[in-house]
Amino acid sequence: TALAELPLCPLEREQLVISIAQFRPEKAHAQQLRAFARLRERWPAEHADARLVIIGSVRDAGDARRVAELRTLSTELGLDGCVLIATDVSYAERLGWLARAAVGLHTMWMEHFGIGIVELMASGVVPVAHASGGPLADIVVPVRGRPSGRLASSADEYAEAMHELLALAKEPGARVAYAQLQRSAREAAARFSDDIFAEGFARALRPLFGAP
């Protein structure tokens, strides 16, 4: 897929955190803003150039109201100039952001699965996901004994994880470790590809037809 073809080179990843999710209440976008504000509050010098891009679709008036509230909260938290809240972006534009981002943010509690996290990982964006539900049990799990991302619950935990990953992507001496996280994330995401699903589905059906 186009996601899996994006380059993994850490040098091409900016100090950019990305979130992709519909603007539904359960996605907890306000938590993302608070965590990013906490990051900049705790490490102002290290992350003066860090940015957060929140991308999502607006389905109705309720979503539009939530977007307006998020923009107001961003201003209240002092994040003007380093946060972009983008609605209904094209697929090509979304790919462009994914190719540049170093860290992916997911804050929904008890997400059943989390296809958005899988897309981040397939793109080589190292995720920081909520430590519950599908992300905890199935998605952001070790691959060959190596971590494929980070899990968090509180704003401070998210800030700490973003701090660690942005530093790994930025520091020349740490980029090898960041590149390994990228590879593990992409390999973890590949477990949910169409080909793997088709193979598993066919394998499950064989006994029904008497096939070996």
Short mmCIF file of C-alpha atoms in Angstrom, two decimals:
data_model
loop_
_atom_site.label_atom_id
_atom_site.label_comp_id
_atom_site.label_asym_id
_atom_site.label_seq_id
_atom_site.Cartn_x
_atom_site.Cartn_y
_atom_site.Cartn_z
CA THR A 1 0.00 0.00 0.00
CA ALA A 2 0.98 3.65 -0.24
CA LEU A 3 1.45 3.79 3.54
CA ALA A 4 3.96 0.94 3.60
CA GLU A 5 5.94 2.58 0.79
CA LEU A 6 6.68 5.74 2.74
CA PRO A 7 10.41 5.94 3.57
CA LEU A 8 11.55 5.05 7.09
CA CYS A 9 14.60 7.34 7.06
CA PRO A 10 14.65 9.17 10.44
CA LEU A 11 16.33 12.17 8.76
CA GLU A 12 13.13 12.80 6.81
CA ARG A 13 10.99 12.85 9.96
CA GLU A 14 10.32 16.24 11.48
CA GLN A 15 9.65 17.17 15.10
CA LEU A 16 6.03 16.55 14.27
CA VAL A 17 3.34 14.69 16.20
CA ILE A 18 0.28 13.61 14.23
CA SER A 19 -3.19 12.45 15.22
CA ILE A 20 -5.71 11.05 12.73
CA ALA A 21 -9.24 10.33 13.98
CA GLN A 22 -12.80 11.49 13.48
CA PHE A 23 -13.82 14.37 15.74
CA ARG A 24 -16.01 12.19 17.92
CA PRO A 25 -16.16 12.72 21.70
CA GLU A 26 -14.65 9.33 22.55
CA LYS A 27 -11.47 10.14 20.60
CA ALA A 28 -10.46 12.49 23.45
CA HIS A 29 -8.73 15.12 21.33
CA ALA A 30 -8.64 17.53 24.28
CA GLN A 31 -6.33 15.07 26.03
CA GLN A 32 -3.95 15.34 23.09
CA LEU A 33 -3.79 19.11 23.40
CA ARG A 34 -3.23 18.93 27.15
CA ALA A 35 -0.49 16.32 26.74
CA PHE A 36 1.24 18.38 24.06
CA ALA A 37 1.03 21.47 26.26
CA ARG A 38 2.55 19.43 29.08
CA LEU A 39 5.39 18.36 26.79
CA ARG A 40 6.25 21.96 25.97
CA GLU A 41 5.85 23.01 29.60
CA ARG A 42 8.19 20.36 30.97
CA TRP A 43 10.84 20.53 28.22
CA PRO A 44 10.52 24.01 26.69
CA ALA A 45 14.00 24.19 25.19
CA GLU A 46 14.11 20.67 23.80
CA HIS A 47 10.74 20.92 22.06
CA ALA A 48 10.51 24.55 21.04
CA ASP A 49 10.23 23.41 17.41
CA ALA A 50 7.76 20.56 18.00
CA ARG A 51 4.36 20.74 16.33
CA LEU A 52 1.11 18.83 16.64
CA VAL A 53 -1.21 18.22 13.70
CA ILE A 54 -4.68 16.86 14.44
CA ILE A 55 -6.44 15.57 11.33
CA GLY A 56 -10.02 14.38 11.24
CA SER A 57 -13.29 14.38 9.38
CA VAL A 58 -16.29 16.53 10.31
CA ARG A 59 -19.54 14.59 9.88
CA ASP A 60 -22.09 17.00 11.28
CA ALA A 61 -22.75 20.10 13.38
CA GLY A 62 -21.69 18.27 16.53
CA ASP A 63 -18.26 17.54 15.07
CA ALA A 64 -17.92 21.13 13.86
CA ARG A 65 -18.69 22.38 17.37
CA ARG A 66 -16.06 20.07 18.85
CA VAL A 67 -13.47 21.35 16.37
CA ALA A 68 -14.24 24.94 17.39
CA GLU A 69 -13.92 23.99 21.06
CA LEU A 70 -10.58 22.32 20.41
CA ARG A 71 -9.26 25.42 18.66
CA THR A 72 -10.35 27.52 21.61
CA LEU A 73 -8.66 25.12 24.04
CA SER A 74 -5.48 25.21 21.95
CA THR A 75 -5.37 28.98 22.30
CA GLU A 76 -6.09 28.81 26.04
CA LEU A 77 -3.18 26.37 26.46
CA GLY A 78 -0.83 28.73 24.64
CA LEU A 79 -0.41 26.45 21.64
CA ASP A 80 -1.16 28.91 18.84
CA GLY A 81 1.50 28.57 16.17
CA CYS A 82 2.49 25.01 17.05
CA VAL A 83 -0.83 23.19 16.66
CA LEU A 84 -2.81 22.71 13.46
CA ILE A 85 -6.31 21.25 13.54
CA ALA A 86 -7.13 20.21 9.97
CA THR A 87 -10.52 18.95 8.83
CA ASP A 88 -11.47 16.79 5.86
CA VAL A 89 -8.01 16.75 4.29
CA SER A 90 -7.42 14.84 1.06
CA TYR A 91 -5.75 11.42 1.06
CA ALA A 92 -2.71 12.87 -0.70
CA GLU A 93 -2.36 15.58 1.94
CA ARG A 94 -2.71 13.01 4.70
CA LEU A 95 0.07 10.93 3.14
CA GLY A 96 2.25 14.01 3.07
CA TRP A 97 1.80 14.58 6.80
CA LEU A 98 2.40 10.90 7.55
CA ALA A 99 5.66 10.97 5.61
CA ARG A 100 6.93 13.85 7.76
CA ALA A 101 5.69 12.91 11.23
CA ALA A 102 7.91 11.24 13.82
CA VAL A 103 5.26 10.41 16.44
CA GLY A 104 1.60 9.40 16.24
CA LEU A 105 -0.91 10.19 18.99
CA HIS A 106 -3.98 8.16 19.98
CA THR A 107 -5.97 8.90 23.15
CA MET A 108 -9.23 6.94 22.96
CA TRP A 109 -9.91 4.79 26.02
CA MET A 110 -10.83 1.15 25.25
CA GLU A 111 -10.65 1.48 21.47
CA HIS A 112 -11.96 -1.84 20.16
CA PHE A 113 -9.26 -2.09 17.52
CA GLY A 114 -7.76 1.12 16.20
CA ILE A 115 -7.24 1.10 12.43
CA GLY A 116 -5.86 4.63 12.68
CA ILE A 117 -3.00 3.38 14.84
CA VAL A 118 -2.26 0.62 12.32
CA GLU A 119 -2.09 3.23 9.56
CA LEU A 120 0.35 5.31 11.60
CA MET A 121 2.58 2.31 12.19
CA ALA A 122 2.46 1.19 8.55
CA SER A 123 3.62 4.70 7.64
CA GLY A 124 6.66 4.47 9.90
CA VAL A 125 5.17 6.85 12.46
CA VAL A 126 5.94 5.55 15.95
CA PRO A 127 2.70 5.56 17.98
CA VAL A 128 1.88 6.65 21.50
CA ALA A 129 -1.49 4.98 22.08
CA HIS A 130 -3.84 4.60 25.01
CA ALA A 131 -2.91 1.71 27.28
CA SER A 132 -6.24 -0.07 26.96
CA GLY A 133 -8.38 -2.08 24.56
CA GLY A 134 -7.07 -3.12 21.16
CA PRO A 135 -3.92 -0.97 21.20
CA LEU A 136 -2.78 -2.62 24.44
CA ALA A 137 -3.84 -6.17 23.60
CA ASP A 138 -3.22 -6.47 19.87
CA ILE A 139 -1.60 -3.54 18.11
CA VAL A 140 1.22 -1.76 19.95
CA VAL A 141 2.86 -5.01 21.00
CA PRO A 142 6.47 -6.22 20.82
CA VAL A 143 7.75 -7.63 17.54
CA ARG A 144 10.59 -10.14 17.79
CA GLY A 145 11.06 -8.93 21.35
CA ARG A 146 11.36 -5.27 20.34
CA PRO A 147 8.81 -2.54 21.14
CA SER A 148 6.70 -1.16 18.30
CA GLY A 149 5.60 2.02 20.08
CA ARG A 150 4.61 3.38 23.45
CA LEU A 151 1.46 3.22 25.59
CA ALA A 152 0.17 5.88 27.97
CA SER A 153 -2.87 6.93 30.00
CA SER A 154 -2.32 10.32 31.66
CA ALA A 155 -1.24 13.62 30.11
CA ASP A 156 2.13 13.29 31.84
CA GLU A 157 2.65 9.77 30.50
CA TYR A 158 1.85 10.94 26.98
CA ALA A 159 4.20 13.90 27.37
CA GLU A 160 7.02 11.66 28.58
CA ALA A 161 6.55 9.24 25.68
CA MET A 162 6.48 12.06 23.13
CA HIS A 163 9.58 13.57 24.71
CA GLU A 164 11.46 10.28 24.43
CA LEU A 165 10.45 9.55 20.84
CA LEU A 166 10.99 13.07 19.51
CA ALA A 167 14.46 13.07 21.09
CA LEU A 168 15.28 9.71 19.50
CA ALA A 169 14.24 11.00 16.09
CA LYS A 170 16.19 14.24 16.51
CA GLU A 171 19.50 13.24 18.05
CA PRO A 172 22.01 11.79 15.54
CA GLY A 173 23.31 9.28 18.08
CA ALA A 174 19.82 7.99 18.84
CA ARG A 175 18.41 7.67 15.34
CA VAL A 176 19.41 4.01 15.08
CA ALA A 177 17.08 3.25 17.98
CA TYR A 178 14.32 5.34 16.41
CA ALA A 179 14.75 3.55 13.07
CA GLN A 180 14.38 0.20 14.85
CA LEU A 181 11.11 1.41 16.39
CA GLN A 182 9.93 2.40 12.91
CA ARG A 183 10.74 -1.04 11.51
CA SER A 184 9.03 -2.78 14.40
CA ALA A 185 5.96 -0.56 14.05
CA ARG A 186 5.67 -1.32 10.35
CA GLU A 187 6.16 -5.04 10.93
CA ALA A 188 3.48 -5.01 13.64
CA ALA A 189 1.09 -3.24 11.28
CA ALA A 190 1.74 -5.78 8.53
CA ARG A 191 -0.04 -8.41 10.63
CA PHE A 192 -3.29 -6.66 9.72
CA SER A 193 -2.73 -6.42 5.97
CA ASP A 194 -5.28 -7.60 3.40
CA ASP A 195 -3.00 -10.48 2.38
CA ILE A 196 -2.62 -11.74 5.94
CA PHE A 197 -6.38 -11.48 6.48
CA ALA A 198 -7.06 -13.40 3.27
CA GLU A 199 -4.63 -16.15 4.24
CA GLY A 200 -6.17 -16.50 7.70
CA PHE A 201 -9.70 -16.50 6.31
CA ALA A 202 -8.86 -19.21 3.79
CA ARG A 203 -7.14 -21.28 6.46
CA ALA A 204 -10.22 -21.08 8.69
CA LEU A 205 -12.48 -22.22 5.84
CA ARG A 206 -10.44 -25.22 4.69
CA PRO A 207 -11.79 -27.66 7.32
CA LEU A 208 -15.34 -26.82 6.25
CA PHE A 209 -14.60 -28.06 2.76
CA GLY A 210 -12.49 -31.03 3.80
CA ALA A 211 -9.30 -29.39 2.58
CA PRO A 212 -6.00 -30.07 4.35
#
